[in-house]
Short mmCIF file of C-alpha atoms (C1' of nucleotides) in Angstrom, two decimals:
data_model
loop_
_atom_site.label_atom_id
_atom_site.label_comp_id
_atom_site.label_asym_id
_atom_site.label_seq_id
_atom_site.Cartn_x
_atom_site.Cartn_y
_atom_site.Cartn_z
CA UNK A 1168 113.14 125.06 95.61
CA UNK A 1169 114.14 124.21 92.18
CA UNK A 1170 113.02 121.04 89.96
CA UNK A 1171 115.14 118.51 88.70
CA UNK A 1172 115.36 119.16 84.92
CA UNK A 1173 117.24 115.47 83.99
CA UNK A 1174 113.98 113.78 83.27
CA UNK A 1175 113.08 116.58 80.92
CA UNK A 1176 116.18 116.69 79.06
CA UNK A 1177 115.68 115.37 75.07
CA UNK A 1178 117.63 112.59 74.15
CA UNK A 1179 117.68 110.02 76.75
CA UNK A 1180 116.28 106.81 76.88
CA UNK A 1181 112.83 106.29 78.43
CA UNK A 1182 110.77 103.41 78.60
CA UNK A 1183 111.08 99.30 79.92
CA UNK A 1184 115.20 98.55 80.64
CA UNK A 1185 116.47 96.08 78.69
CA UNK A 1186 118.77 93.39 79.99
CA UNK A 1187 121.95 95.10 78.53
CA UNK A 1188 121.02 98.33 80.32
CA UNK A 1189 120.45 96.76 83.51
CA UNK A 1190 123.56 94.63 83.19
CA UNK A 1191 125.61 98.21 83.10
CA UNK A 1192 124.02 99.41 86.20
CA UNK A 1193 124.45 96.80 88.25
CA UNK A 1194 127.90 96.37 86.92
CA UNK A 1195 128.70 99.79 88.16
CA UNK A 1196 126.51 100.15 91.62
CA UNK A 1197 128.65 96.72 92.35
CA UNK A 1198 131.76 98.54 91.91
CA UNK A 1199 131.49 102.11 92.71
CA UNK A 1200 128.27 102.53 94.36
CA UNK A 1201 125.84 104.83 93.28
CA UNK A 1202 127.10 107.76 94.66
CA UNK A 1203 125.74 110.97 92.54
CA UNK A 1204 122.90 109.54 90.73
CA UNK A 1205 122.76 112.54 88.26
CA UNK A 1206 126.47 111.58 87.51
CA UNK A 1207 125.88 107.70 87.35
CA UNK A 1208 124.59 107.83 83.89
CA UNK A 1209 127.28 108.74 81.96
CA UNK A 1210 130.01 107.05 84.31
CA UNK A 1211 127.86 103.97 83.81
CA UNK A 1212 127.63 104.34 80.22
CA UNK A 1213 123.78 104.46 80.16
CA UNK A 1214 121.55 106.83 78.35
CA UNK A 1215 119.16 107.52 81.06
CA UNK A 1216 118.56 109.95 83.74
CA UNK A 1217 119.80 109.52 87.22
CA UNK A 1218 116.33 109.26 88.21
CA UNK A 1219 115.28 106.53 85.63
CA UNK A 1220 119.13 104.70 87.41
CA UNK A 1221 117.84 104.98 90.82
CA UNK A 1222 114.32 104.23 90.24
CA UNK A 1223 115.38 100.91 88.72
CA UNK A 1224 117.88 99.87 91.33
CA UNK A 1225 115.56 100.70 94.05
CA UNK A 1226 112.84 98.83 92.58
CA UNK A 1227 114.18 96.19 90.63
CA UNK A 1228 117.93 95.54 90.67
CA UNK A 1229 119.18 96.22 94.29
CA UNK A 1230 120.00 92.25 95.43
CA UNK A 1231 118.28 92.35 98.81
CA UNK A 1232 114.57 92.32 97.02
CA UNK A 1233 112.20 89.40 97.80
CA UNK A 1234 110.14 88.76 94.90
CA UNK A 1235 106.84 87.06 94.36
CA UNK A 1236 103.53 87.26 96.24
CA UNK A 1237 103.17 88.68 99.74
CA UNK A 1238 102.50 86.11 102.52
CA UNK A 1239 99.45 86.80 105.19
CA UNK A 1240 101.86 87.89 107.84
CA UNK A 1241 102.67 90.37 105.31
CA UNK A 1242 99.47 91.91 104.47
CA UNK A 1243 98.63 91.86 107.75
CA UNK A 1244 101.48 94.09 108.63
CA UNK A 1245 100.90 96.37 105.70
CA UNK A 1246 97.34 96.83 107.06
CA UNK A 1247 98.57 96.97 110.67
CA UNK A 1248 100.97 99.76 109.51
CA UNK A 1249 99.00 101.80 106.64
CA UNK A 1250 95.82 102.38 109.74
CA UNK A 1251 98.80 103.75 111.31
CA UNK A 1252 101.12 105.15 108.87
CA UNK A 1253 98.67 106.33 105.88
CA UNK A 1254 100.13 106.09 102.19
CA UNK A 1255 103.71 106.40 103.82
CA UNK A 1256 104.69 103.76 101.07
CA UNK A 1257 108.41 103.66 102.20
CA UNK A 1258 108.17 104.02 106.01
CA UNK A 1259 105.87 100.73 105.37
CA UNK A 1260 108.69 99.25 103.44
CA UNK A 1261 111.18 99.92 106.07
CA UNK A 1262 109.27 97.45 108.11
CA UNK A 1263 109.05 94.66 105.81
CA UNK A 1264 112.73 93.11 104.59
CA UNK A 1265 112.95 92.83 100.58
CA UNK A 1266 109.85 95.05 99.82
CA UNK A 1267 109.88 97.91 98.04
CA UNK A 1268 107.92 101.16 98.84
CA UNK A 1269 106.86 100.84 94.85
CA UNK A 1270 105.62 97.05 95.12
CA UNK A 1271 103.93 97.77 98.59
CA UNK A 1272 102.15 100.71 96.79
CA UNK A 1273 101.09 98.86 94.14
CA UNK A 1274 99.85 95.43 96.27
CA UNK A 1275 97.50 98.33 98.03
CA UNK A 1276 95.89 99.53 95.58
CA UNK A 1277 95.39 96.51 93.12
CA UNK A 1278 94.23 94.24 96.17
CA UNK A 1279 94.04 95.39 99.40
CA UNK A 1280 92.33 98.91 99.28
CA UNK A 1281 89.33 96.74 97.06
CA UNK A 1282 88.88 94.48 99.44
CA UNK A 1283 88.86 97.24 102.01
CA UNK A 1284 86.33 98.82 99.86
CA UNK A 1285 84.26 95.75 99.09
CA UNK A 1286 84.48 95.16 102.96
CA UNK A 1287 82.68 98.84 103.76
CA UNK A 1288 85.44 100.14 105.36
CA UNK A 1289 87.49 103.35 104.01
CA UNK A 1290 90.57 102.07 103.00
CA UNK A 1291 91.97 105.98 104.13
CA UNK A 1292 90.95 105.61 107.28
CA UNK A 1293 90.69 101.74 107.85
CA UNK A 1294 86.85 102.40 109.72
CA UNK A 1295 83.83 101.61 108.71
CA UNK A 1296 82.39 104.20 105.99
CA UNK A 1297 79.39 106.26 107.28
CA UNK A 1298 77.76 106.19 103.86
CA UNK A 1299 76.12 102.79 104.36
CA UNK A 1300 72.82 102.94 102.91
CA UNK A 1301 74.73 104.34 99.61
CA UNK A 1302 75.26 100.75 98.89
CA UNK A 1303 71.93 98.95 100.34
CA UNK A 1304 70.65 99.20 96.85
CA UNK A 1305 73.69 96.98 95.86
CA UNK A 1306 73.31 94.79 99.09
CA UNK A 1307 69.77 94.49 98.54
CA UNK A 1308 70.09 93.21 95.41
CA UNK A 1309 72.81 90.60 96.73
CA UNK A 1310 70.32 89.18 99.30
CA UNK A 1311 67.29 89.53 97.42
CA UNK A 1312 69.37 86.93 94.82
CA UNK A 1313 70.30 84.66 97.15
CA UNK A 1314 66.89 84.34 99.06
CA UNK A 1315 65.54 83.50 95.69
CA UNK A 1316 68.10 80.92 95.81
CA UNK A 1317 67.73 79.45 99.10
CA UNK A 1318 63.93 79.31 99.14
CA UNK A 1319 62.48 80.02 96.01
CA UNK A 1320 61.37 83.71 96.46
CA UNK A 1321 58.57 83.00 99.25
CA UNK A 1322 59.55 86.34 100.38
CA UNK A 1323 58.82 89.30 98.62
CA UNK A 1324 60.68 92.11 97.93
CA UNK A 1325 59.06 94.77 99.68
CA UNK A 1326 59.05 92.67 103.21
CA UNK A 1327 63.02 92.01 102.04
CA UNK A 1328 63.40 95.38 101.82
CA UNK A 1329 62.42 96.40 104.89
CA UNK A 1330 63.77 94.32 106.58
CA UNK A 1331 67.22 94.77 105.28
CA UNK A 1332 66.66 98.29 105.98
CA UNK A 1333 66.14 97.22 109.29
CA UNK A 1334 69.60 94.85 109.46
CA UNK A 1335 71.87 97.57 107.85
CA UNK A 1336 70.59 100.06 110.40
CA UNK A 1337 71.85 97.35 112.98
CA UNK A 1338 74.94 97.11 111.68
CA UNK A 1339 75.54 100.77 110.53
CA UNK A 1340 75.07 101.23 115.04
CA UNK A 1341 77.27 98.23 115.35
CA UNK A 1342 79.90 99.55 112.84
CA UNK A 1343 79.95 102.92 114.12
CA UNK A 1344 80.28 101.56 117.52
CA UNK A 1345 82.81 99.83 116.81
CA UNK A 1346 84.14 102.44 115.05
CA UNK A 1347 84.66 104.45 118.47
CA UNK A 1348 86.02 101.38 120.21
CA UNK A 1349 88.88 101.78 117.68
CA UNK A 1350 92.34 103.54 118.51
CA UNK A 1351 92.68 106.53 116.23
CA UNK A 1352 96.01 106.45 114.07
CA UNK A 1353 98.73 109.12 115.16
CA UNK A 1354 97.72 111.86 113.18
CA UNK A 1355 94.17 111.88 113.68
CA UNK A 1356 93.47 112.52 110.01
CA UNK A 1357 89.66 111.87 110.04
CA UNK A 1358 86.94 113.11 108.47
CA UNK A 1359 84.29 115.08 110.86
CA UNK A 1360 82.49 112.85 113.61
CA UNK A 1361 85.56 110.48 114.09
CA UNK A 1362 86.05 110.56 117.74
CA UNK A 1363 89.74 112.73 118.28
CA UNK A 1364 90.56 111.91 121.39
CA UNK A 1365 89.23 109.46 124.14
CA UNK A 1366 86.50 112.12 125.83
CA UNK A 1367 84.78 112.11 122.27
CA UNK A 1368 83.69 108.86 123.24
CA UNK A 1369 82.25 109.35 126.67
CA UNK A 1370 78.75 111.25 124.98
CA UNK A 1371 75.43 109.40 125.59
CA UNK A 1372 75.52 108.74 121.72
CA UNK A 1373 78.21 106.13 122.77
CA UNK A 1374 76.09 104.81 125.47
CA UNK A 1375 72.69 105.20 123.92
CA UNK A 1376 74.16 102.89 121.25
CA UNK A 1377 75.20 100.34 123.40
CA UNK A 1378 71.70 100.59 124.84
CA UNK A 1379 70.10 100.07 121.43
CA UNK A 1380 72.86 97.53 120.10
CA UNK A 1381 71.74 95.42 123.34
CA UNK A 1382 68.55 95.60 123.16
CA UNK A 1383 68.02 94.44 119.90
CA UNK A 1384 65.97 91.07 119.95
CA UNK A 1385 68.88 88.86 118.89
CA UNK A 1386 66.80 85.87 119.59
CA UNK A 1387 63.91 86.59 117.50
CA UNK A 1388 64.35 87.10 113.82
CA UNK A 1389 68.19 87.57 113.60
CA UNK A 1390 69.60 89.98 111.47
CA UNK A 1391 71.78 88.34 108.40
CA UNK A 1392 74.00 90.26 106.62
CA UNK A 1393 74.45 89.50 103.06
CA UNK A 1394 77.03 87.07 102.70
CA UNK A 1395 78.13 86.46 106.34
CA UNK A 1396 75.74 83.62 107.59
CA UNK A 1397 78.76 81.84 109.14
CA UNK A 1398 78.90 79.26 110.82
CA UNK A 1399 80.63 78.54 114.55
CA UNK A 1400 84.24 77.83 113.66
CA UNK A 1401 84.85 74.38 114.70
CA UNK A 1402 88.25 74.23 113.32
CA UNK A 1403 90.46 76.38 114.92
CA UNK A 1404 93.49 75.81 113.02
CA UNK A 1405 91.74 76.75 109.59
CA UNK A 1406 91.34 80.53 110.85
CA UNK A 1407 94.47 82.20 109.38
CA UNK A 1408 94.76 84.46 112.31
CA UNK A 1409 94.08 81.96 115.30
CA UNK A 1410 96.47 84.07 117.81
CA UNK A 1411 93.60 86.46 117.84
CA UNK A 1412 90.59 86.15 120.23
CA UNK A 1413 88.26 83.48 119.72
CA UNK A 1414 85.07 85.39 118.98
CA UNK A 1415 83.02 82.65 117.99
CA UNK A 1416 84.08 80.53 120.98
CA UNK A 1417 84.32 83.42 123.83
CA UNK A 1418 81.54 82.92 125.90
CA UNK A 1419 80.53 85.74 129.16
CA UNK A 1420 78.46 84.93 131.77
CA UNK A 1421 75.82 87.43 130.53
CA UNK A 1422 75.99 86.01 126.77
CA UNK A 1423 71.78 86.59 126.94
CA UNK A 1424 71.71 88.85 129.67
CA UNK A 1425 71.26 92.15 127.60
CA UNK A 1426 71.36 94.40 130.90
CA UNK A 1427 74.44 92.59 131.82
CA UNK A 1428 75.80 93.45 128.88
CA UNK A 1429 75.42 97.16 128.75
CA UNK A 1430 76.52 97.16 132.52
CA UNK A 1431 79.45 95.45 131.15
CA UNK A 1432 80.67 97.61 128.27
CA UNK A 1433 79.55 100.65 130.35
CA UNK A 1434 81.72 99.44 133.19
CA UNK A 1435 85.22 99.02 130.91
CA UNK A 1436 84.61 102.55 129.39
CA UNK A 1437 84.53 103.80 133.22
CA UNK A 1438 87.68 101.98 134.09
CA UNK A 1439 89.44 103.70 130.76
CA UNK A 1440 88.17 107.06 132.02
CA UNK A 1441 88.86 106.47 135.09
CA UNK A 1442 92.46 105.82 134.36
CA UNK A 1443 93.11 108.26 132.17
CA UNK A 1444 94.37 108.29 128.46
CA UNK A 1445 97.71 107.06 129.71
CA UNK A 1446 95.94 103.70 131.18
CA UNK A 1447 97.68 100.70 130.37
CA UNK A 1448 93.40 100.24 129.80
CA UNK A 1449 93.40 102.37 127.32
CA UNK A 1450 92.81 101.33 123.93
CA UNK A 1451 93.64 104.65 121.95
CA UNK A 1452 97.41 103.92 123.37
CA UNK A 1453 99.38 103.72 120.07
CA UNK A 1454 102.57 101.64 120.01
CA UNK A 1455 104.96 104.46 119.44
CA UNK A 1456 107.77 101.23 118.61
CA UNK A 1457 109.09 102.47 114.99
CA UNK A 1458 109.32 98.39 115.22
CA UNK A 1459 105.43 97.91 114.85
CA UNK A 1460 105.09 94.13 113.05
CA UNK A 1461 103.25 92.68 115.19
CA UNK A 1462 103.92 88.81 116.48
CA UNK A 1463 101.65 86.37 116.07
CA UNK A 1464 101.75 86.11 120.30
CA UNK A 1465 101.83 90.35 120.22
CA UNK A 1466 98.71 90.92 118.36
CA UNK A 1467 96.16 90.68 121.22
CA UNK A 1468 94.25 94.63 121.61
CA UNK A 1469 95.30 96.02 124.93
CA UNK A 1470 92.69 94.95 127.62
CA UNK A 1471 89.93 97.56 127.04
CA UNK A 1472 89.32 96.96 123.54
CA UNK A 1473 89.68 92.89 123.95
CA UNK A 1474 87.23 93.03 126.56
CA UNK A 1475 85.02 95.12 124.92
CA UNK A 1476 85.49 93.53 121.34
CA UNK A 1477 84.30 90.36 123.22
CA UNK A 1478 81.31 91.81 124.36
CA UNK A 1479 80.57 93.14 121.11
CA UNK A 1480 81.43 89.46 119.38
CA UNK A 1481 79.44 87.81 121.73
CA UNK A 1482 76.28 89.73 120.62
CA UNK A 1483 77.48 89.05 116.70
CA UNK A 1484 77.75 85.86 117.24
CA UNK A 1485 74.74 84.90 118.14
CA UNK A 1486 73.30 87.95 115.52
CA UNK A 1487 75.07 86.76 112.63
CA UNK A 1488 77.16 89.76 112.20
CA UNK A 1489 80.20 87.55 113.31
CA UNK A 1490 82.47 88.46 110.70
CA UNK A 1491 81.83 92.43 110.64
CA UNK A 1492 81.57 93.94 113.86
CA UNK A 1493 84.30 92.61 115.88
CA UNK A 1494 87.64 95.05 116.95
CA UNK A 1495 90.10 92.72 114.98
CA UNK A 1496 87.99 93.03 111.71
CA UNK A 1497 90.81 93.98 109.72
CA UNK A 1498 91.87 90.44 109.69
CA UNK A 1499 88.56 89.18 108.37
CA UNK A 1500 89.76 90.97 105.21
CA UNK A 1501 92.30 88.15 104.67
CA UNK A 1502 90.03 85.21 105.03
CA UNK A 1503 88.86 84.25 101.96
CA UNK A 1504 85.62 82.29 102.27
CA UNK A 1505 84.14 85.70 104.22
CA UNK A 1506 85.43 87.56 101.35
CA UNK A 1507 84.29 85.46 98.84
CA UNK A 1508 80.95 85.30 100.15
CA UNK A 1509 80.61 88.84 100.04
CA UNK A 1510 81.81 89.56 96.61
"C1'" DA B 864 90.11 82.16 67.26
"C1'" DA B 865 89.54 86.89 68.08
"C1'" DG B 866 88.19 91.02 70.06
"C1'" DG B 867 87.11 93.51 74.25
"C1'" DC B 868 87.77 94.23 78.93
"C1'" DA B 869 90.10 93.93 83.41
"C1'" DT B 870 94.13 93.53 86.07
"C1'" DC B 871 98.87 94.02 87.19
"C1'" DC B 872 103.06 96.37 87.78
"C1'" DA B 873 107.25 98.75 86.01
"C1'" DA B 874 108.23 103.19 85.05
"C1'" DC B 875 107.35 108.05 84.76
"C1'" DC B 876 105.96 112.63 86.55
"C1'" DG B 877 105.92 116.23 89.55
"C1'" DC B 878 106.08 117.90 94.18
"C1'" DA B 879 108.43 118.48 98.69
"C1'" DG B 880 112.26 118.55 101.72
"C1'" DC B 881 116.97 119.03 102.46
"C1'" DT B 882 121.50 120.96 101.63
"C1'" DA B 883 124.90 123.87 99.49
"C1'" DT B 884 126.04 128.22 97.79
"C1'" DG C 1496 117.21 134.83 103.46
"C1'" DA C 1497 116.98 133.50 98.58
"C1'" DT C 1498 118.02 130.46 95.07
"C1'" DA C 1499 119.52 126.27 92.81
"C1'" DG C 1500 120.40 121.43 92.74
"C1'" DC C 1501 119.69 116.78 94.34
"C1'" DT C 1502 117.14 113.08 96.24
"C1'" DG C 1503 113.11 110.77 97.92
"C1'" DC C 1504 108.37 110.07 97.85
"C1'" DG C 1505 103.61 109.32 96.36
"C1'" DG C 1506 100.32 109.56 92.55
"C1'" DT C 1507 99.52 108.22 88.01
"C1'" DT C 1508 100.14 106.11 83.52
"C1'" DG C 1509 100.43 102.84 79.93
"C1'" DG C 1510 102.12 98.48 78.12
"C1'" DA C 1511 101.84 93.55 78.95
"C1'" DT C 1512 99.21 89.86 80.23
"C1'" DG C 1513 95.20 87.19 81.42
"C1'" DC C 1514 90.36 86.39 81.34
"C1'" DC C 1515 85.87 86.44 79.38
"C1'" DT C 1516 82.45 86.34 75.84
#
DNA sequence: AAGGCATCCAACCGCAGCTAT
DNA sequence: GATAGCTGCGGTTGGATGCCT
């Protein structure tokens, strides 16, 4: 498998394009095509490599590019498709008209992979990350700030403490939960402990965290996690991703039935076993559509995971963990005021 | 106003896969 | 089958720009 030596070869222009240059290359593409891009150069008249050509007419040049800043529906999909895809920069481009696999890459890593950070969750593998008492100290200090802010430091910092310790080993059981409700992306690229295929899920752990998530006294003393204290939505149209399921709204019989609750989840994880992997229950069902942007009217989980995201936001609603723990939490990442809270 | 720092993004580098010989 | 050449892809870099002190 040999290298290309044109990028090594002395003598030809590197660096920014000027206007000239680019003027010569589009000139030619326009009339001939690109054809051989190791030939282009010198049938173009330019001093670069065919590399440095093609790079620039892919990423700059070619007509059909949409320039300026990514809409929501956009990010959404480039979320929707790198859980799926992984850094496959120009199978992500393929689905979105005008972008390039360069532009995508870059939109990742300069915004969305730090909010995915920020947010806890592993922007490799879109879940929440496991190593979350690494930042308590960081959260901690966070909260610890804004109680002094909200009511003058009555509390001190060793009952603070522990009871944050407390609250982020709620939510590291909620987020791992969830984290096992999730569908796992096609190539099952996770680190050890990520569930691998739907029996990985059907272990007590699974149920004794249900067990322990439900039985936590969300009426007395409820957990807040830094930054999230929302409040109900009132205003439907204001959430950016309304197509989704209501979770502050959805109300189940059993809202403050805690039994009921476990009975419930319990009871969709037998119908998905029951049913098999292929179940049109089952949530770890990928879309294998190479046509995966989703609709606004398309982007409701299949059954299992809406019923049992539900569940789960009907317990963080009323806990205060709203915002984190529900299935669709990827689009939280877009709504500003939750992210702006946190940071 | 100026210097330092952070962010953005165009462009480069090097590897991998495919094809031709 | 081995080798060479070409193209595409993903990671990284560095200059330009903006923001902060």
């Amino acid at each position: 498998m040999g290298r290309s030596p044109c990028c090594d070869e002395s003598g030809l222009k590197k660096g920014p394009w000027t206007p000239e240059e680019d003027q010569k290359l589009m000139n030619y593409i326009q009339k001939n095509g690109h054809g051989s891009w190791r030939a282009l150069p010198k049938l173009a008249g330019l001093n670069r490599c065919g590399k440095s050509c093609r790079l620039r007419w892919t990423n700059y040049l070619r007509p059909d590019i949409k320039r300026g800043k990514f809409s929501q529906e956009e990010e959404q999909t480039i979320l929707n498709l790198h859980s799926i895809l992984g850094n496959k920069w120009s199978a992500i481009a393929s689905h979105l008209p005008g972008r390039t696999d360069n532009e995508i890459k870059n939109f990742w890593n300069t915004h969305l992979k730090k909010k995915l950070i920020q947010m806890g969750f592993d922007p490799m593998t879109h879940r929440p990350r496991t190593d979350i008492f690494s930042s308590l100290p960081h959260l901690l200090a966070l909260v610890n700030l804004k109680e002094l802010l909200d009511h003058g430091g009555h509390t001190s910092w060793d009952e603070q403490a522990v009871r944050l310790q407390a609250e982020a080993a709620q939510m590291a059981r909620l987020q791992y939960l969830q984290c096992l409700l999730q569908p796992p992306p096609a190539n099952n690229s996770f680190g050890a402990g990520s569930p691998s295929n739907l029996n990985d899920i059907t272990d007590m752990e699974t149920i004794n965290l249900l067990s322990s998530l439900c039985s936590y006294q969300l009426d007395q003393n409820p957990p807040q996690y830094p930054g999230a204290n929302f409040e109900p939505v009132q205003d439907h149209n204001s959430i950016p991703f309304s197509h989704l399921p209501d979770l502050q709204t959805y109300q189940t019989p059993s809202l403050n039935n805690n039994k009921d609750m476990v009975n419930q989840a319990e009871d969709q994880f037998a119908v998905v076993l029951s049913q098999g992997q292929n179940s049109p229950n089952n949530p770890w069902n990928i879309p294998s559509s190479s046509n995966t942007t989703p609709s606004p009217t398309s982007m409701a989980p299949p059954v299992a995971e809406t019923s049992i995201s539900n569940t789960m936001g009907d317990a963080c609603s009323t806990s205060s963990f709203g915002g984190v723990a529900n299935s669709a939490w990827s689009e939280l990442l877009l709504e500003d005021s939750f992210f702006n809270e946190i940071a």
